[in-house]
Coordinates of C-alpha atoms and ligand atoms in Angstrom, one line a residue:
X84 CA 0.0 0.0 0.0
X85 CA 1.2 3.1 -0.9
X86 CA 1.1 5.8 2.1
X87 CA 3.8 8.9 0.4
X88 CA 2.9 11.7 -1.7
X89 CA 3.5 10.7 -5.6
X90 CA 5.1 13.8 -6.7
X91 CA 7.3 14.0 -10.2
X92 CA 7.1 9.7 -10.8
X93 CA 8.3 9.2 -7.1
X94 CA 6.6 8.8 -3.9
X95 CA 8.2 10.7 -1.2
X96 CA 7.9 11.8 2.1
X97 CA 6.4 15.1 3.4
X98 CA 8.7 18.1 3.6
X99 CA 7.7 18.6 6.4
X100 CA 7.5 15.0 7.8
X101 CA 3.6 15.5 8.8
X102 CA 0.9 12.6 8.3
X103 CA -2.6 11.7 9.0
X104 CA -4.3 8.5 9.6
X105 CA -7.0 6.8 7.4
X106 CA -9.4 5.2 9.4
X107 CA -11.5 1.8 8.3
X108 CA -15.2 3.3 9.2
X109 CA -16.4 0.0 10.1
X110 CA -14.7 -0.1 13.5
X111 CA -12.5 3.3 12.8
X112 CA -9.3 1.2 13.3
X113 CA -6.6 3.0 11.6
X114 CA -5.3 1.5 8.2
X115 CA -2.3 3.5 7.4
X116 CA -0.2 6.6 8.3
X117 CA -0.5 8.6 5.1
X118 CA 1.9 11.6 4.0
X119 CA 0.2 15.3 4.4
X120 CA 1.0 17.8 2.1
X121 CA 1.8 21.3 2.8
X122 CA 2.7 24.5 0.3
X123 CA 6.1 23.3 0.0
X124 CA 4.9 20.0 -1.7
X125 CA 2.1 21.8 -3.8
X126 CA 4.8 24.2 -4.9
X127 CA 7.4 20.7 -5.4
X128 CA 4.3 19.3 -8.0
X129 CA 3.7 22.1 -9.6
X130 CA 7.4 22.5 -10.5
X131 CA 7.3 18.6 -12.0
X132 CA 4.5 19.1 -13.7
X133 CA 5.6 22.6 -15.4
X134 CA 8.8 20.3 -16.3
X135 CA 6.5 17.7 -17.7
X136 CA 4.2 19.9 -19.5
X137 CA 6.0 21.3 -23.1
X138 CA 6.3 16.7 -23.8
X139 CA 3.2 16.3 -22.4
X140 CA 1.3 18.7 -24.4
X141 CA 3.3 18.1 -27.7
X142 CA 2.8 14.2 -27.6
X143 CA 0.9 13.0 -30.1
X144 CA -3.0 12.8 -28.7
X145 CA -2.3 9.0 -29.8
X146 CA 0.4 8.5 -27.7
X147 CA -1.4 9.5 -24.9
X148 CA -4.8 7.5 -25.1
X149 CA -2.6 4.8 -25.6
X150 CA -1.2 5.3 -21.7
X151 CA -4.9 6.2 -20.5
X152 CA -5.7 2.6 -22.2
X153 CA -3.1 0.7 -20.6
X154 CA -3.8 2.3 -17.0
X155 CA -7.6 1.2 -17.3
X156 CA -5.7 -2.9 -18.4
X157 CA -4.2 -2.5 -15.3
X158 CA -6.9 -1.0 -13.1
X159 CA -8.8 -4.4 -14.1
X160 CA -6.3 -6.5 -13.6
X161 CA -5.6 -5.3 -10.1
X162 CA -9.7 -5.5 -9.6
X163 CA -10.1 -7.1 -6.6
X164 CA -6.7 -5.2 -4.5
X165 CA -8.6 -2.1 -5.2
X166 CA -12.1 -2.7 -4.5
X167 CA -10.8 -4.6 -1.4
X168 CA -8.7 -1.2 -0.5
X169 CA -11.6 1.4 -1.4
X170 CA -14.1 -1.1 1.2
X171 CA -11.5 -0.5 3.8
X172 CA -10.8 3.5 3.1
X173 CA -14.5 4.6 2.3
X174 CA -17.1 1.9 4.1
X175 CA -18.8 1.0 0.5
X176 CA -19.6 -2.5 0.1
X177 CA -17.3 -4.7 -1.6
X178 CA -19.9 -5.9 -4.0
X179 CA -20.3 -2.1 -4.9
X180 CA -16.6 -1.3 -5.4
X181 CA -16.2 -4.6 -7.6
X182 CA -18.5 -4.5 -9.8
X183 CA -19.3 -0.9 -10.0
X184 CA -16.6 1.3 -8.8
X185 CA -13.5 -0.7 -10.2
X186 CA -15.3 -1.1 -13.5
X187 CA -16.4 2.6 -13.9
X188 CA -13.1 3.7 -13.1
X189 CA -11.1 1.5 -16.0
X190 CA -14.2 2.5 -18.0
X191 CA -13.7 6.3 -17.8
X192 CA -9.8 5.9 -18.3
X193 CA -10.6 4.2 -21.3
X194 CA -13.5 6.3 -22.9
X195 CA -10.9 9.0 -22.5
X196 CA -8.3 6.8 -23.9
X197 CA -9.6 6.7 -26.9
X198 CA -11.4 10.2 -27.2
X199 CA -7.8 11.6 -26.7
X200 CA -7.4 11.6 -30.9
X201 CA -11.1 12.1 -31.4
X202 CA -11.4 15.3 -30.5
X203 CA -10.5 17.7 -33.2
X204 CA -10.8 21.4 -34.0
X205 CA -12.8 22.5 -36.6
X206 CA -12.4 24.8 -39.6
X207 CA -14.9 28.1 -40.3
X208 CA -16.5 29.0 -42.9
X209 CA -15.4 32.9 -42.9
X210 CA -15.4 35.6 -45.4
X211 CA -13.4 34.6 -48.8
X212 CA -9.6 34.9 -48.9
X213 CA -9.3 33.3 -45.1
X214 CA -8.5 30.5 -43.8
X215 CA -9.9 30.4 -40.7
X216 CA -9.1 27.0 -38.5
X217 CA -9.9 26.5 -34.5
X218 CA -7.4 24.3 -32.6
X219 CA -8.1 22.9 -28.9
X220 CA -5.1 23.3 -26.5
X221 CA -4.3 22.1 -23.1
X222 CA -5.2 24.5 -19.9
X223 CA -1.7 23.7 -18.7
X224 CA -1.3 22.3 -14.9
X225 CA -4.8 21.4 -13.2
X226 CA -5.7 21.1 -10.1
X227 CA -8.3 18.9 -8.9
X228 CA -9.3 18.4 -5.5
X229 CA -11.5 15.3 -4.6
X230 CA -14.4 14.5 -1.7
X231 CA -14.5 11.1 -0.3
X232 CA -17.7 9.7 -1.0
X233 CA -16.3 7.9 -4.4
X234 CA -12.5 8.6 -4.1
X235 CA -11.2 5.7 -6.7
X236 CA -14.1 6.9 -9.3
X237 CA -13.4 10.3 -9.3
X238 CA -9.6 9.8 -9.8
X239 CA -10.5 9.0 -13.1
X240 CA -13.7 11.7 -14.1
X241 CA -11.0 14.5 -13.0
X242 CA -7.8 12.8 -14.5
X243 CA -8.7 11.1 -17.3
X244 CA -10.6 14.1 -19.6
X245 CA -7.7 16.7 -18.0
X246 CA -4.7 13.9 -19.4
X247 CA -6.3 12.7 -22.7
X248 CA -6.2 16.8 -23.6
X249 CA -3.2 17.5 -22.8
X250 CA -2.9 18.9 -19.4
X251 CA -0.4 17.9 -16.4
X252 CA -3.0 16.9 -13.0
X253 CA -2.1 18.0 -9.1
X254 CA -4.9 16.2 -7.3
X255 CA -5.6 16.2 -3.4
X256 CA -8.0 13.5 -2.2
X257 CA -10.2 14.0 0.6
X258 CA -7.6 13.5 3.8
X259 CA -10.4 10.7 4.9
X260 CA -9.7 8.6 2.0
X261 CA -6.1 9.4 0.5
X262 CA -5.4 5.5 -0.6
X263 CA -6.7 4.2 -3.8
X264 CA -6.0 7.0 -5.8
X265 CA -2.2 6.2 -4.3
X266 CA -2.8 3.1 -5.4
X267 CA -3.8 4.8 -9.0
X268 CA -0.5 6.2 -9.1
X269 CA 1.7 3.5 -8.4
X270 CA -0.1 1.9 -11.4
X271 CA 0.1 5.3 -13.7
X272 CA 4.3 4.8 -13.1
X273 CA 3.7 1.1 -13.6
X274 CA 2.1 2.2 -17.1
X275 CA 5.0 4.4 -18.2
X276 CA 2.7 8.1 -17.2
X277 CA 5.9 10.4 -17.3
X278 CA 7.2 11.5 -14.3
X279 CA 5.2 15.3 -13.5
X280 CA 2.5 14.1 -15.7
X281 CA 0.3 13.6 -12.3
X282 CA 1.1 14.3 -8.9
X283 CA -1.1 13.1 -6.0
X284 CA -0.9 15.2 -3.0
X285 CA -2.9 14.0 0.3
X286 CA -3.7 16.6 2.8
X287 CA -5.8 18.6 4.6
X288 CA -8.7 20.8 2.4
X289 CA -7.7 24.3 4.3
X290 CA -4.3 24.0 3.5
X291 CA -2.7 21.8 0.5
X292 CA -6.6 22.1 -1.2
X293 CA -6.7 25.8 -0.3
X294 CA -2.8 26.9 -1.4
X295 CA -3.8 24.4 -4.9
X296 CA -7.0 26.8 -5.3
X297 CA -4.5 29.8 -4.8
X298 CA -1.6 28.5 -6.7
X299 CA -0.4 31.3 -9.3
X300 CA 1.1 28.8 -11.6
X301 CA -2.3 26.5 -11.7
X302 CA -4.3 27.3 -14.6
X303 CA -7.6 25.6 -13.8
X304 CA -8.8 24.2 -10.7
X305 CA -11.6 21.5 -10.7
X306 CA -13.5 20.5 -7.7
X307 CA -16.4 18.4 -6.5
X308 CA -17.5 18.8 -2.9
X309 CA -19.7 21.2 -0.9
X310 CA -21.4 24.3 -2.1
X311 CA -19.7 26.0 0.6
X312 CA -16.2 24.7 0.1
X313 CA -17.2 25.8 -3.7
X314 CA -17.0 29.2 -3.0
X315 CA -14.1 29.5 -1.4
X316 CA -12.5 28.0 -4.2
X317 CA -13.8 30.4 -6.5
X318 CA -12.7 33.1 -4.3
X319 CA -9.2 31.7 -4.0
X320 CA -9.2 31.2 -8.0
X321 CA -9.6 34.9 -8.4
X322 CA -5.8 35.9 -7.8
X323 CA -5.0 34.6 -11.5
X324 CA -8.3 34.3 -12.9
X325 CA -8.2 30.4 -13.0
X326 CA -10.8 28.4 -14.6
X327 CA -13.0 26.9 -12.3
X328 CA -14.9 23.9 -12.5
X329 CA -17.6 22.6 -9.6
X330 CA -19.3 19.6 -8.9
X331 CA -21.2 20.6 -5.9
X332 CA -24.1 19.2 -3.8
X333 CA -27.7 18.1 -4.7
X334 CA -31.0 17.6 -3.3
X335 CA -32.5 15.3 -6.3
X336 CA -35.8 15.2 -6.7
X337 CA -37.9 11.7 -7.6
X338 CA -41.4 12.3 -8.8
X339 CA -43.7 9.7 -8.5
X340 CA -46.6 9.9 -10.7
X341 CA -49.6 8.3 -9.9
X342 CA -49.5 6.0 -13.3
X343 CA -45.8 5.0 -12.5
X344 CA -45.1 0.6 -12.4
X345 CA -44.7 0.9 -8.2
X346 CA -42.6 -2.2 -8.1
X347 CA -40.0 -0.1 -10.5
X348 CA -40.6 2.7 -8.3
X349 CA -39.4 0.9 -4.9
X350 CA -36.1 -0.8 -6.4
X351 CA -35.4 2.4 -8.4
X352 CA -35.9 4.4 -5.2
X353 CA -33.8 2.4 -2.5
X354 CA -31.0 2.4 -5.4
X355 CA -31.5 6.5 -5.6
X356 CA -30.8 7.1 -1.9
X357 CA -29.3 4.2 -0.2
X358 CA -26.1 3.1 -2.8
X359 CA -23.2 4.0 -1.0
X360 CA -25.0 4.8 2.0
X361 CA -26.2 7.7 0.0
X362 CA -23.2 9.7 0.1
X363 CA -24.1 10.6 -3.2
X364 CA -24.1 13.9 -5.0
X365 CA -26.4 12.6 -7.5
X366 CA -29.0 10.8 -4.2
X367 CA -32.6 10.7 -5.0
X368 CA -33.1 12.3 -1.5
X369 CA -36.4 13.6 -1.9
X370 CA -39.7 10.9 -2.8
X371 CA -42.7 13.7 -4.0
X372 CA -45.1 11.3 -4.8
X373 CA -48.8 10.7 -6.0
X374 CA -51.6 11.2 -3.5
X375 CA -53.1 8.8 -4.9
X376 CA -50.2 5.9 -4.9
X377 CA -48.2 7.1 -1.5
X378 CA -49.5 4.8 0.8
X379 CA -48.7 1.8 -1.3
X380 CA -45.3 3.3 -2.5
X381 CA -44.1 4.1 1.2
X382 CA -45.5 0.9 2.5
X383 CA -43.2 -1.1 0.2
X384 CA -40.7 1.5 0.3
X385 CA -40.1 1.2 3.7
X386 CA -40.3 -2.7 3.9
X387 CA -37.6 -2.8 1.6
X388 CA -35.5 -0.6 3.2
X389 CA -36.0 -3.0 6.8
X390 CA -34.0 -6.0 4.5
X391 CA -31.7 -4.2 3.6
X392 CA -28.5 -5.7 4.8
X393 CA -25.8 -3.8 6.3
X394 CA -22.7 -4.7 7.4
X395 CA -19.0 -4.9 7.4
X396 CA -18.1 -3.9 4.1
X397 CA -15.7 -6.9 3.1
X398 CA -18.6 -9.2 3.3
X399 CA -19.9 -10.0 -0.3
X400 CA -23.4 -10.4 0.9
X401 CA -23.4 -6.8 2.8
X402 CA -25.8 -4.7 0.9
X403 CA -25.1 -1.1 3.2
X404 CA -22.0 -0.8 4.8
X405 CA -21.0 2.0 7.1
X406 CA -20.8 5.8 6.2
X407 CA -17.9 7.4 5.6
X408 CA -16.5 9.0 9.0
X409 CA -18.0 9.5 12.6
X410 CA -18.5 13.0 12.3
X411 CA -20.1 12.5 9.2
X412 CA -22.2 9.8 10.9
X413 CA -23.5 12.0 13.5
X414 CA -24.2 14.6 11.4
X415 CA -26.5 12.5 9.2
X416 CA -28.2 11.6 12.4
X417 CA -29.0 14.5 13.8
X418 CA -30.9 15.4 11.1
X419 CA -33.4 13.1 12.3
X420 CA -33.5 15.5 15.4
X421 CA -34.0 18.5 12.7
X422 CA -36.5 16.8 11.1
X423 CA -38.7 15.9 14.3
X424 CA -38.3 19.0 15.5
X425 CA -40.0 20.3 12.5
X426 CA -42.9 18.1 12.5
X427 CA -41.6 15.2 10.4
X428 CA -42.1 12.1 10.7
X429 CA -40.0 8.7 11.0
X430 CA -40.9 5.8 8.7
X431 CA -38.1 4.0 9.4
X432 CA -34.9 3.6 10.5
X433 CA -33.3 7.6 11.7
X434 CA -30.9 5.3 14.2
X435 CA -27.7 3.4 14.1
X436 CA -28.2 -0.4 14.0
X437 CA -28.0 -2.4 17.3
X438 CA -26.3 -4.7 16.3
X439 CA -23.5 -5.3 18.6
X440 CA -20.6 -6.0 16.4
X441 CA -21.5 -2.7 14.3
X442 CA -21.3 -0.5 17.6
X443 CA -17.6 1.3 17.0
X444 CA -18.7 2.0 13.2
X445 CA -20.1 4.7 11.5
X446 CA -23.6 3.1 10.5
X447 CA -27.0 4.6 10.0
X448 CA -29.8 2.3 9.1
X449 CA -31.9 2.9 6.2
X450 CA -34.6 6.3 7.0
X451 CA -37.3 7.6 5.3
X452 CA -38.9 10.5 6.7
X453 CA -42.4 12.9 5.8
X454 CA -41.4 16.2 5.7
X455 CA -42.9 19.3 4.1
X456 CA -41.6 20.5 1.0
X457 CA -40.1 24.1 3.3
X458 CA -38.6 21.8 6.0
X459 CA -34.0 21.9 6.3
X460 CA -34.4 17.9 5.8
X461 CA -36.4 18.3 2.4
X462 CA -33.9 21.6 1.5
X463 CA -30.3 20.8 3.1
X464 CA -28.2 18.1 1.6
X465 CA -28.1 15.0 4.1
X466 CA -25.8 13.6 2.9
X467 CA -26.5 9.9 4.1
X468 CA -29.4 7.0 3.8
X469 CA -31.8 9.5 4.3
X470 CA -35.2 10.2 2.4
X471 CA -37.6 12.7 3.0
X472 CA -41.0 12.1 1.3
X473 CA -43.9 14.8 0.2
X474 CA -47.0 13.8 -1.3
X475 CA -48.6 15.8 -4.5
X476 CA -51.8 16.6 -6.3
X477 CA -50.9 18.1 -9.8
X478 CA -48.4 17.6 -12.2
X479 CA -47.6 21.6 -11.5
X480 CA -47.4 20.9 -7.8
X481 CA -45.2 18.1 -8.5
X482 CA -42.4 20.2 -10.7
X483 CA -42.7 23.5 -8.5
X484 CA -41.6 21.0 -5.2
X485 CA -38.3 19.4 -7.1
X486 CA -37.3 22.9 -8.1
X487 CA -38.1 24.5 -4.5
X488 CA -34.2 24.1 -3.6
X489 CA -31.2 25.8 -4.4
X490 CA -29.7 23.0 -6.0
X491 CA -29.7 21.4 -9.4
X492 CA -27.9 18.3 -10.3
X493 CA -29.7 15.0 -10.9
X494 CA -33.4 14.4 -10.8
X495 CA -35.6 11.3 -11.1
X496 CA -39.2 11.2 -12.6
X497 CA -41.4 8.0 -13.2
X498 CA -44.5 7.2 -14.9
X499 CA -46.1 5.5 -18.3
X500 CA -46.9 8.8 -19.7
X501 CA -44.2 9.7 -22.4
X502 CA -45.7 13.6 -23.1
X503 CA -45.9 14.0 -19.7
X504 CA -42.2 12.5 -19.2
X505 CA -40.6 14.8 -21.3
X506 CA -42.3 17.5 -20.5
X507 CA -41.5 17.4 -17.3
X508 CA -37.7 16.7 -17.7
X509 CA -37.7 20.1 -19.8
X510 CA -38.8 21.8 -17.2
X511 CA -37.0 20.5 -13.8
X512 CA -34.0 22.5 -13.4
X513 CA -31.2 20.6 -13.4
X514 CA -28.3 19.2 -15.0
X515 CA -29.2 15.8 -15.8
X516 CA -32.7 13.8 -15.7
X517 CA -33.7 10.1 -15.2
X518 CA -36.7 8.9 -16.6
X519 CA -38.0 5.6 -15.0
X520 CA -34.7 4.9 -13.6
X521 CA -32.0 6.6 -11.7
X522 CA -28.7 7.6 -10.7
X523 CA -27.6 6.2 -14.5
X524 CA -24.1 7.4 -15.5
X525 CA -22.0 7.0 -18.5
X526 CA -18.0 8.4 -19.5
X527 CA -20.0 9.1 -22.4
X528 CA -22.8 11.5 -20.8
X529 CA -22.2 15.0 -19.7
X530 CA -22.5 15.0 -15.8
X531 CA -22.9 18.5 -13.6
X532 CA -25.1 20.7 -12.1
X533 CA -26.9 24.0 -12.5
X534 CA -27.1 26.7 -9.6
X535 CA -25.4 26.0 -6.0
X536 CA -24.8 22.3 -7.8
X537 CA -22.3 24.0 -9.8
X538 CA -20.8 24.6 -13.1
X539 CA -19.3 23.0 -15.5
X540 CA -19.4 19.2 -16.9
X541 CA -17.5 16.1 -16.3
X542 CA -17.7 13.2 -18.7
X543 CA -17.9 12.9 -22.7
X544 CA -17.1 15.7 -25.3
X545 CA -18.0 18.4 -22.7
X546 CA -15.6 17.3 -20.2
X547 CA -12.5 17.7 -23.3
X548 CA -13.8 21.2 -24.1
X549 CA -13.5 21.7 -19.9
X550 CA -10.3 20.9 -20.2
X551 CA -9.0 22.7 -23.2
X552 CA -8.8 26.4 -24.5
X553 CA -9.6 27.2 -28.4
X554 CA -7.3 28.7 -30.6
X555 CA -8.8 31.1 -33.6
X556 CA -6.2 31.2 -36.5
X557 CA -6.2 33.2 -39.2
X558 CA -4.6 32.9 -42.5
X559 CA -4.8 35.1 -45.6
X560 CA -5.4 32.4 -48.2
X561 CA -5.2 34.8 -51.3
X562 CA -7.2 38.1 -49.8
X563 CA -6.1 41.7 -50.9
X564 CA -5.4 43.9 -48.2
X565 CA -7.3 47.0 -48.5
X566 CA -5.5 50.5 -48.0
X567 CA -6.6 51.4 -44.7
X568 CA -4.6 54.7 -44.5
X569 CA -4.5 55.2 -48.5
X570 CA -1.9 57.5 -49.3
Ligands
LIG241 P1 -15.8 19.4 1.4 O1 -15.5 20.0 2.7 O2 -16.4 20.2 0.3 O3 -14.5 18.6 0.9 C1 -14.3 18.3 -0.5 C2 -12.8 18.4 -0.8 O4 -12.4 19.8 -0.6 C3 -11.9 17.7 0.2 O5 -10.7 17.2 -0.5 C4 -11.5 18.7 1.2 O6 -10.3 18.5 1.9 C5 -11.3 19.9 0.3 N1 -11.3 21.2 0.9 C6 -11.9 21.6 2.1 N2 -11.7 22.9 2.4 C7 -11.0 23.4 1.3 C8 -10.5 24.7 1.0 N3 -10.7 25.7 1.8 N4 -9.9 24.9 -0.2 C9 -9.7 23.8 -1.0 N5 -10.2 22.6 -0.8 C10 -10.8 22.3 0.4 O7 -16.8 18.2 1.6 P2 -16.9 17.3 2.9 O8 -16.5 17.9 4.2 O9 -16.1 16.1 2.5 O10 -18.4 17.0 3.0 C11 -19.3 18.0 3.5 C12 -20.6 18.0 2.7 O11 -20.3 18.3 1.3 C13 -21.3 16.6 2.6 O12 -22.0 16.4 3.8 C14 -22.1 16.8 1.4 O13 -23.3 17.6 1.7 C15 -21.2 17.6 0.5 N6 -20.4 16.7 -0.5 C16 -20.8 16.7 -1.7 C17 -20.1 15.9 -2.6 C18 -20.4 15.8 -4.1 O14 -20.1 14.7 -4.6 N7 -20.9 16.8 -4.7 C19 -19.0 15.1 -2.2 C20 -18.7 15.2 -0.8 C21 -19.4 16.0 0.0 P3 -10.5 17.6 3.3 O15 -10.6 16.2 2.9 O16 -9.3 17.9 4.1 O17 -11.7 18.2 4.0
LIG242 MG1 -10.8 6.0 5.6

């Protein structure tokens, strides 16, 4: 297991000798002692990766898919290492981060493999006499700074776009899950990545993520996280006008209509909010459903959620595992106070387990809560297992609820009525919309957010022109100049 910064090819110590332990959140026993950045190492990667850059950049696009292809070979066929390793760092099942995590991540390094001499400039039709021709270019050094709800996943939406264009990465994981994007690394030098290329810096968000946002010689910063954390980095961007990129929270909305197929509804549903705990950006955290269908939807709803199994995340039959940190644990749970407080209403779960042998982790079991529309639970990201539901009347009601928050990431809708489908998905804001399913993602979809979910897109042809600049060139083919100052 790798524990050191990865910094110009090498792993290496702190400069200044500090680290922090990553804890396994199923009894918080710690797993390793892993090396914190500080400015000295940000300003250490950002003088590899300005070495690395003029190759980098001037390699044939070819050449470079062909390392982003034979980093996703190895990704598989270290498969089980990592999803054993993510399990440990984050508290996601190991069924999850084997068949969906590992593969998502080798997928994305390969979509981007192969886009990385498939995406091409274009040539304008301009006045006659021109040549007029638009080129893509790298940004030039990135930084990317990472949360911890899918830490091996997002090593490759943020690196995998940024390196198939061109550009040379400094990423900081979240300092509560530093390892399997180490472990990423070790494989990237494995690969032949040249040394500067990418530079992994663990550390603390305040200081490495904050100096990264800062940096004067960082061209672009990316970042998925909080809405609040989101700001600051715009703020710190400001000092050389860096191009930002945010992935921030969401509150997704998952309409019910009263035509919908329930069973659908129920399996769709516990996959929206309870995969990974819900510790997703993209959760289905709020159920508006159907007068005239809620008591059947909730009633199944919540006997599903009863079987769900959770557990220690290494066991293949664990369906839930633990969430991600204590803090974050007791933060998700006192929003059951918020919510009672409020006048909402427990459907199930809004405890930890009892079970005995789950006492020192960080588990929640499965909740479901009535809330109005106004109440924090139905407005704040949670963050966790944790579903508010709101009944409706009219398709109007219905849309006015999911677009009552300040966010606008993902959003759900189901029924058997294809006008009213896609009528509705035009008008929920937000940035992407699942119809009779959820939570589907693809290295071939755009994936981001609108309002405080952000700017910006991760993910297929949008994520290259994220990470690139044009170019306008002009020639004069055969025009005459005109006399501007005849004499
Ligand atoms: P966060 O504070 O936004 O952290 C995300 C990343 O930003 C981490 O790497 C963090 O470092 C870093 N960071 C923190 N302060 C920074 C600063 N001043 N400048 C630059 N980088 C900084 O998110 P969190 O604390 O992990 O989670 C809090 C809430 O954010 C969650 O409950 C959830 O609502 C939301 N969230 C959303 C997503 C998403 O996918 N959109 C993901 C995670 C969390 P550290 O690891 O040292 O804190
Ligand atoms: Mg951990």
């Amino acid at each position: 297991m790798q524990t050191q910064l990865f910094i110009g090819g090498r792993f290496v110590p702190a400069a200044n000798g500090e680290t922090l332990a990553s804890l396994n959140p199923h009894d918080n026993s710690v797993i390793a002692e892993v090396a914190m950045a500080g400015p000295a190492d940000v300003d250490r990667a950002v003088a590899a990766a300005k070495a690395a850059f003029p190759k980098w950049s001037n390699l044939a696009a070819m050449e470079r898919g062909r390392l982003l292809l034979k980093l996703a070979d190895a990704i598989e066929a270290n498969a089980d290492a990592l999803a054993r390793l993510e399990s440990l760092d984050t508290g996601h099942p190991i069924r999850d981060t084997r068949n969906l995590d590992v593969p998502r991540t080798a997928a994305t390094f390969r979509y981007f493999g192969g886009m990385a001499d498939k995406f091409e400039g274009s040539v304008i039709p301009v006045e006659q006499g021109f040549l007029n021709y638009m080129t893509r270019e790298p940004v030039g050094i990135v930084g990317q700074v990472v949360p911890w709800n899918f830490p091996l996943m997002f090593t490759s939406w943020k690196m995998a776009p940024a390196l198939a264009a061109g550009n040379c990465v400094i990423m900081k994981p979240a300092e509560l899950t530093p390892l399997s994007s180490l472990a990423i690394a070790e494989l990237m030098a494995e690969v032949g990545f040249p040394e500067g290329v990418v530079n992994i810096l663990p550390g603390l968000g305040h200081v490495a993520g904050q100096y990264i946002a800062e940096h004067p010689e960082i061209s672009k910063v990316a970042f998925t996280g909080s809405t609040a954390i989101g700001r600051k980095i715009v703020q710190a961007s400001s000092g050389n006008l860096k191009k930002v990129q945010l992935e921030l929270g969401g509150k997704g909305a998952n309409i019910v209509f009263g035509d919908a197929n329930i069973d659908a509804v129920v399996q769709g549903s516990a996959f929206a909010i309870f995969h990974n705990q819900g510790q997703a950006c993209i959760a289905g955290s709020r159920m508006i459903v159907h007068e005239s269908i809620a008591d059947e939807v909730l009633e199944k709803f919540a006997a599903l959620s009863r079987t769900i199994r959770i557990g220690n995340p290494l066991d293949p039959l664990t369906e839930m595992g633990p969430l991600t940190s204590r803090q974050h644990r007791d933060r998700v749970l006192s929003f059951v106070d918020v919510a009672r407080e409020q006048g909402g209403r427990v459907l199930a779960g809004g405890k930890a387990p009892d079970d005995a042998a789950l006492a020192n982790g960080c588990y929640v079991e499965p909740t479901i809560v009535q809330a109005k529309p106004e109440h924090r639970v139905s407005q704040e990201e949670v963050f966790g297992p944790f579903m508010t539901v709101t009944t409706f009347r009219t398709d109007e009601e219905a849309l006015a609820i999911a677009n009552g928050t300040e966010y606008g990431l993902g959003a759900g809708l189901w029924t058997r009525d294809l006008q009213r489908a896609h009528l509705v998905a035009r008008e929920i804001r937000a940035g992407m919309v699942w119809i009779n399913c959820y939570k589907r993602v693809s290295p071939a979809s755009p994936f981001g957010g609108v309002g405080a979910s952000g700017y910006g897109r991760e993910m297929g042809f949008e994520a290259m022109r994220e990470y690139t600049q044009p170019k306008s060139v002009w020639v004069n083919v055969d025009a005459q100049i005109p006399p501007y100052y005849p004499r």
